[in-house]
Amino acid sequence: MRAQLGAKSELMLRRGKSIPDILLVSILVNAIKEIPVDQSWVLDGFPITLNQAKLLEEALTGYKRKFLQLKKKKEQMPTLALDPSTSTEVSLLPSALDFVILLDISDNSSLARTNDIIAKEISHEISHENVGRPGTGTSQDNKSEDRNLRDHIQHRIVGFLDNWPLLEEWFTQPKNILTKVNAEIDEALLCQKVKEIFATETVNKKIKVEKTLEEKETEKKAGAPPAEPPAMSPPLSSEAEKDKELHQAKTPGKGKTQSETQHGKQESQPEGKGKKVSPKGKAQGGKVSVKKSPVGSAEVSPTPTAPPPPKAGTEEWVYVNEPIPEELPSFLVPYWELIEKSYINHIKTVLRHLRERQHNVLSYLYETRTSFQEFLRRPDHKQDFVSQWQADFNSVPEDLWEDEETKAELHQRVNDLRDRLWDICEARKEEAEQERLDIINESWLQDSIGITMNHFFSLMQAEVNRFQDTKRLLQDYYRAMESKIPLEDSKKFTRVPLVQLDGKEISESQLRIPLVPRISNSPENSAVKPKVGTFLKGRSDPPLEVLEANFEIDEKILLDTWQQASLAISNMVAAEVHQRLTEEEKEPPQLDSKEKSPQSGANKKAKKEKEAPKKKKTDKKGKGKSSPVAEVSPVTVTPEEMAEMEKRNELRLRIKEEHLAALQTEEQAAQFRLELIKLKALSVLEDLVTKVIDVYRLMEKWLGKRYLNEMASIQKLTELARYHIETATKIQNEIYLSQEDFYINGDIKVFPDPSPPTRPPPVEREENGTLTIEQLDNLRDQFLDMAPKGKDSPNAVIPVTKKQKKSQKVDSFLPERNHQFLKIWLKKYPWLVYDEQLNLMFCVLCRKHGVTSGGSTVSFLYGTDNFRAEFLSAHHLSEAHAKASLMEVTSGSPVNRAATELTVRTMSKVTLARVENLFRSCHALVKTGHPLKDFIWMCKLDDMKGVDIGPVFRTKKSARIFTYFIAEVERKNLRENLEKSNFFSVITDGIVDSLGKEAKMVYVQFAHAGKVQCQIVGLQPVEPKDSLAIKNAIEKTLETNLHLKLSSQDWAKKLVGFGSDDSPGIEGKNRVALLLREIQPCVQSMYCFAHHLELSYKSMFQSVPLYNDLEALLTSIYHFYHNSPLFKSSLITAFRGLHLQPVMPSQIGGRRWLRGLQASLQNFLKGYPAIVQQLHSVGKGQNDTSEQNANSLLDLVLQADIIRFAHFLTDIISILSLLSHTSRNRNSSIADVFASLESTLEMLQIYQSRPGPKERRVDSATHFHGNCLRGEANISSVRKVVLTHLIERLRGCFRDASLDVVRATVIGSFRLWPTKINQEFGVKEISILISYYEPVLKAANVKTDEVDTEWSMLKLELYGRFQNIRKLTWDFVNSIYSHKYPSVLMLVDLVLALPASSAEPERGCSQRKRMDERIKPETMTDILTVQLNSPDIRSFDPRKAIHLWNMQTQLPMAHRGSNLDSSSDSESQDESDEQCDLC
């Protein structure tokens, strides 16, 4: 068997795998089986994981513990008495191991001992080696082995810390077999303690086995059924008990949690009858080892088979249930509740202060680091000396550069500069060291430690106070059970001393709480340096050594205070026990004989009546003395009386035993909590000092690194200077030396470049430029092909374009040709060129850029021989020539003829300025919502104001062209922004014209770097009105205007959301959202546009007859007073007579129906008493028509159902207005809208069961403002219908979205973040978003594995850096942390890209309603794009639109259905523009 297991192990190791746990356990069990039965065995270092422990126990015992564990609730709070009716637990089977010993040692001590062992081995090897023989190879091998050994030990420590919490729980539950020993002591002493524990456990096991055998033999002899073997082992010896008491609790090392420490401190609670052992090892009922059996009693016959009597507090103990005075529970119960409440509040307050203290520590350390870094970056003046040296160096005459003495002088100057710079660095280093020393010597650390210690001392004080009050409660309770009078309170409370933070001397009489003075070491008063401990890790640093010495003093104060609190509790218990014993001694002895004086009661009564003045003296002398009465013969006590006396004595003893057991239980719990407080305090203080020392070390590291960098920069400067000295060259570029930066600034020169040599005059070289016959023939053929002909031969086939034909036709109607060209025209028109050979004149700009002149003039592109001045003037003022001039000024072609081109470009710049003015005018018209036909009179207005706009491009057709190109620039910008963004959403908003035709306005919303943008894409008609048509309209709009194909993979992976107005008629299964999910399954759909929700409210209300009556009443009241100044004046008089602020009725309707209805209802209810009074007066003293109208209004105003419905409607609209306000807010995110929607739904559901605040005022009232109401006020059916329809409508806003994902978007709204940091906030939400949008995030290259970590770190930094977290914006956060936390910020961009706010759709819908419905969708798209997307009038830059216009000579406007070619005849186009304005 052993060989087989070894072969399996060897096979696993050869394969490079670790040996599995089951194989290790099999090897161990096989080895254990070979050990004789009468011998014991010890496992060292095994098991090390929970799985190994389970397998080992199963292999040794044959059962699995998890199937046999009892389900028992752990009671964290101690109780005064256990429940006597508790069922007896089933005893557990014994563990496979008798006991487990943990040698508790810190990581640092373990590594230090390892280093000592290694050092001893090395010294031992060196002593046996030959010193004279070189041993470099051996030393290197030893070093590598030592390093491997240290790494192996560190790896084992980390593995142990990871597995120990579960393993500790296994060894302590349900039965504690774990014993902890403090191993940070001398090795010999540690060895002795371990030996004592082994000996004690061996003896205990032997006694237990012998006792079990004896009980079994006794039971067999008595013939009784076998009793359960007692599971409790005899008490340990005093030394072992003391060791457990002192060493079972130890400060947790690195990596241990608080739960580990708590489990380690629990002592074993063995099974058995009446023996629950306290954490200190003593039984609850007193000394367990004193009374093992009732053999010593003389009255009771020895019964060897009887079990020992139960102890107080065990399950077999029957609790005393004697009656107590009726008034005592009414006092004790509130008193106990007051104790617990005060204790809990005290603990919560102190823990809150401790948490705040931790935040303050982190903030202080951060500020200290940043301030020290700023101190290190303070400006120096080294650059001034460097600049002066460079100037002096360059001023040396050139003829002295090669002189040796000059070079030596320059080298000396470099040395002087270097020494001066060194002095500056040394001085800055000393200043930085002094600054660090000042920071270290500040009293902040001592004050922080003192405050933290005082907080923990307050926790100890709370434990002491609670125990003292509990002790008092127990005393009163059990004394009342014994029919004794409660003792007078001593009013002496134990005070745990606090640390005195300041040095003021305060007398003891002025102090309510004692103070402990602090004695801190300082560099001045410390004569001997303290030993470098765990904080410094072998590095000597005097200031930090003082901090460690002070920490040792504070640690001693903490331990002394804990000892004092623990001793105070022990003294209280001892005092209570002593008081019990004293009372027992003072009580009169009970008679043991069967005789009793019948006159004892009468004598006591006579004492009270006759000798009352001498009672105190008599009591002082002794209670056993009787009064001077006649002696009476003894009377024999009956057996019944004797039995009663014995019963009373037994009851008193039981009460006493139960009282002391309860007191000891409370003492053990209090001592345990004090121990936890002490350990936690030591851990917190050590962590605080460690953090501070790390910061101080980091400051020292920064200081040294900066000093070395500055010295290296000076060295580089010196080398550069010496190089230029040796090479005899000047340093022209500026030398920059500031702090630790050194470089040569190539942008700045300290002296100008030498002037270039004079260029020699050009000399023309003679070259052979004679062409060959063949070359001349080819050139002639090319000229003939390209040059225009005067007359074509009838046989020649020359292609003629339509424009050439049109030009030829127009030339036939022109005036008579003038065949003479005037040379003066060339000076007047720089663009004009005359070809003498062909006798043609043409425009060089139009021919260069290929711009035709149109059909109304002669062709200056191909040239003309009709030399007339009016043709030149017309072409100079034409739109075609202006466009060619703009193309010339924006082109980058090289200049061929300098003088002519310069003049042409100068004139083109003038044309560019004119066109810029025209583009600005067109943009202003469209931006302000004016029609394009106003462009003509605006041009005339510019002429009157003296603005140079030129004679061309002044028609409405030009305005449409300008509008198109302005919108095209915005569409290009929108596409570029979408390409930069990783996520976007599509939003559609439907509009219906007067003819019933529906169109969809398409928007896109995206977020980049935390900045959210929502822009319009275009307008597209929808026919027919179904989901597929809407989806096709969306795709067509995106593809037409943005060249964006939504179904392509590149854009589909960016689509994350869809917002819609949810138009009627598409409520079926084939909704647009489902069709879009076929493209991208992750799309979230929302229907929460405020204006469409308001329209749905209105349509729903209009189906309620009572609402129609109320609306008619409000409208009639408005017109009644609005159309009659007399009635309006009398209403104001009625307001003043009632001492009310005049509030006039308002009209329902307008652009915002909900807001208008709310204002109308509020004004009506506020002015109700004045309106009723005024209507009464009108109905009595006016003409018949006015009287009839007033009476009819008065009848409606006094209807009870209308008044109550008005109040009900006011409550409803107030809630809906808040939701609409949130939806209209441009900065609202989807989380804000969803939170407001849920609040609205919750309030509407509440109103279903009870009326709102306004409605409650008239719920059951028959009068309103003193006016008797008529009719019935029951509107329950109407309320039910209205609320049901509203709730259904609002719930449908997110019917196609995942509610979990929508709720998870709360991370994207700072307004919904908690005001204080919550570690759990956002963790679940982040996981939901990553899980849902995982394909989209991966397509955007988001590292989903790092999002959780980045979220936690970003959250900590935001809460630590900014006080008011709700004022932050994501674009500001991105500007700071975009490079540090890119993954989580990209996830936030996805959340912000989801559609939420309806501000932009409402704005677009409002602009659309102001336009003429006859305008075509393409033109309307351009106008809306300019109105909604372009910048304002002041920020508009027309150059991009002009450049785009110039680049497209033939405008790609086929989709507009009209010819947009330029024309210079502005007057003749007026009629056609009237028609084209609607295109």
Short mmCIF file of C-alpha atoms in Angstrom, two decimals, residues 676-799:
data_model
loop_
_atom_site.label_atom_id
_atom_site.label_comp_id
_atom_site.label_asym_id
_atom_site.label_seq_id
_atom_site.Cartn_x
_atom_site.Cartn_y
_atom_site.Cartn_z
CA LEU A 676 -11.44 42.82 21.61
CA ILE A 677 -11.34 46.59 22.14
CA LYS A 678 -7.72 46.38 23.25
CA LEU A 679 -6.69 44.32 20.23
CA LYS A 680 -8.56 46.57 17.81
CA ALA A 681 -7.04 49.66 19.38
CA LEU A 682 -3.51 48.27 19.04
CA SER A 683 -4.21 47.35 15.42
CA VAL A 684 -5.61 50.80 14.57
CA LEU A 685 -2.75 52.63 16.24
CA GLU A 686 -0.17 50.45 14.54
CA ASP A 687 -1.84 51.00 11.18
CA LEU A 688 -1.92 54.77 11.75
CA VAL A 689 1.76 54.95 12.66
CA THR A 690 2.66 52.72 9.72
CA LYS A 691 0.80 54.97 7.26
CA VAL A 692 2.43 58.10 8.66
CA ILE A 693 5.90 56.58 8.57
CA ASP A 694 5.33 55.44 4.99
CA VAL A 695 4.43 59.00 4.03
CA TYR A 696 7.55 60.35 5.75
CA ARG A 697 9.69 57.79 3.94
CA LEU A 698 8.05 58.69 0.66
CA MET A 699 8.90 62.33 1.30
CA GLU A 700 12.52 61.35 1.92
CA LYS A 701 12.53 59.35 -1.32
CA TRP A 702 11.15 62.29 -3.31
CA LEU A 703 13.69 64.60 -1.74
CA GLY A 704 16.63 62.38 -2.59
CA LYS A 705 15.47 61.59 -6.10
CA ARG A 706 14.96 65.26 -6.88
CA TYR A 707 18.38 66.14 -5.53
CA LEU A 708 20.06 63.48 -7.68
CA ASN A 709 18.17 64.64 -10.78
CA GLU A 710 19.22 68.24 -10.18
CA MET A 711 22.85 67.22 -9.79
CA ALA A 712 22.64 65.16 -12.99
CA SER A 713 21.18 68.16 -14.87
CA ILE A 714 24.08 70.32 -13.65
CA GLN A 715 26.52 67.68 -14.82
CA LYS A 716 24.94 67.64 -18.29
CA LEU A 717 25.13 71.43 -18.42
CA THR A 718 28.81 71.31 -17.49
CA GLU A 719 29.56 68.75 -20.19
CA LEU A 720 27.75 70.85 -22.80
CA ALA A 721 29.66 73.97 -21.83
CA ARG A 722 33.03 72.22 -21.95
CA TYR A 723 32.20 70.78 -25.37
CA HIS A 724 31.48 74.24 -26.82
CA ILE A 725 34.67 75.62 -25.20
CA GLU A 726 36.79 72.95 -26.77
CA THR A 727 35.11 73.23 -30.17
CA ALA A 728 35.29 77.08 -30.05
CA THR A 729 31.62 77.51 -30.97
CA LYS A 730 28.99 79.79 -29.53
CA ILE A 731 25.77 78.52 -27.98
CA GLN A 732 23.02 80.13 -30.02
CA ASN A 733 19.92 78.37 -28.62
CA GLU A 734 18.86 79.13 -25.07
CA ILE A 735 20.09 76.76 -22.36
CA TYR A 736 17.23 75.99 -19.96
CA LEU A 737 17.97 74.74 -16.45
CA SER A 738 15.16 74.89 -13.92
CA GLN A 739 14.84 72.55 -10.96
CA GLU A 740 15.54 69.08 -12.37
CA ASP A 741 14.90 69.86 -16.05
CA PHE A 742 17.72 70.62 -18.47
CA TYR A 743 17.39 70.98 -22.22
CA ILE A 744 18.35 73.24 -25.13
CA ASN A 745 15.37 75.31 -26.25
CA GLY A 746 15.40 75.23 -30.05
CA ASP A 747 12.60 77.81 -30.27
CA ILE A 748 14.58 80.63 -28.65
CA LYS A 749 17.87 82.02 -29.93
CA VAL A 750 19.97 84.32 -27.78
CA PHE A 751 21.49 86.08 -30.79
CA PRO A 752 20.21 86.37 -34.36
CA ASP A 753 21.40 84.31 -37.26
CA PRO A 754 24.06 85.91 -39.45
CA SER A 755 22.66 87.64 -42.50
CA PRO A 756 22.85 85.47 -45.61
CA PRO A 757 25.35 86.46 -48.30
CA THR A 758 24.16 88.75 -51.06
CA ARG A 759 22.66 86.83 -53.91
CA PRO A 760 24.52 87.37 -57.18
CA PRO A 761 22.52 88.89 -60.05
CA PRO A 762 20.86 86.31 -62.27
CA VAL A 763 22.62 85.54 -65.50
CA GLU A 764 20.66 83.96 -68.27
CA ARG A 765 22.37 80.95 -69.66
CA GLU A 766 22.24 80.19 -73.30
CA GLU A 767 20.68 76.87 -74.09
CA ASN A 768 19.69 75.21 -77.29
CA GLY A 769 15.94 75.79 -77.35
CA THR A 770 15.30 75.08 -81.00
CA LEU A 771 12.49 72.60 -81.58
CA THR A 772 12.71 69.84 -84.10
CA ILE A 773 10.35 69.50 -87.04
CA GLU A 774 8.56 66.60 -85.40
CA GLN A 775 8.12 68.54 -82.15
CA LEU A 776 6.74 71.54 -84.01
CA ASP A 777 4.23 69.32 -85.85
CA ASN A 778 3.03 67.78 -82.60
CA LEU A 779 2.68 71.19 -80.98
CA ARG A 780 0.69 72.50 -83.93
CA ASP A 781 -1.67 69.52 -83.79
CA GLN A 782 -2.27 70.07 -80.09
CA PHE A 783 -2.99 73.77 -80.63
CA LEU A 784 -5.44 72.97 -83.40
CA ASP A 785 -7.24 70.46 -81.20
CA MET A 786 -7.52 72.78 -78.23
CA ALA A 787 -8.00 76.23 -79.79
CA PRO A 788 -11.56 77.33 -80.68
CA LYS A 789 -12.35 77.82 -84.33
CA GLY A 790 -14.12 80.78 -85.87
CA LYS A 791 -16.03 78.66 -88.39
CA ASP A 792 -16.30 74.91 -88.56
CA SER A 793 -16.28 73.02 -91.79
CA PRO A 794 -19.52 71.21 -92.54
CA ASN A 795 -17.73 67.87 -92.60
CA ALA A 796 -16.03 68.32 -89.18
CA VAL A 797 -17.66 66.51 -86.29
CA ILE A 798 -17.21 68.64 -83.17
CA PRO A 799 -19.18 67.79 -80.01
#
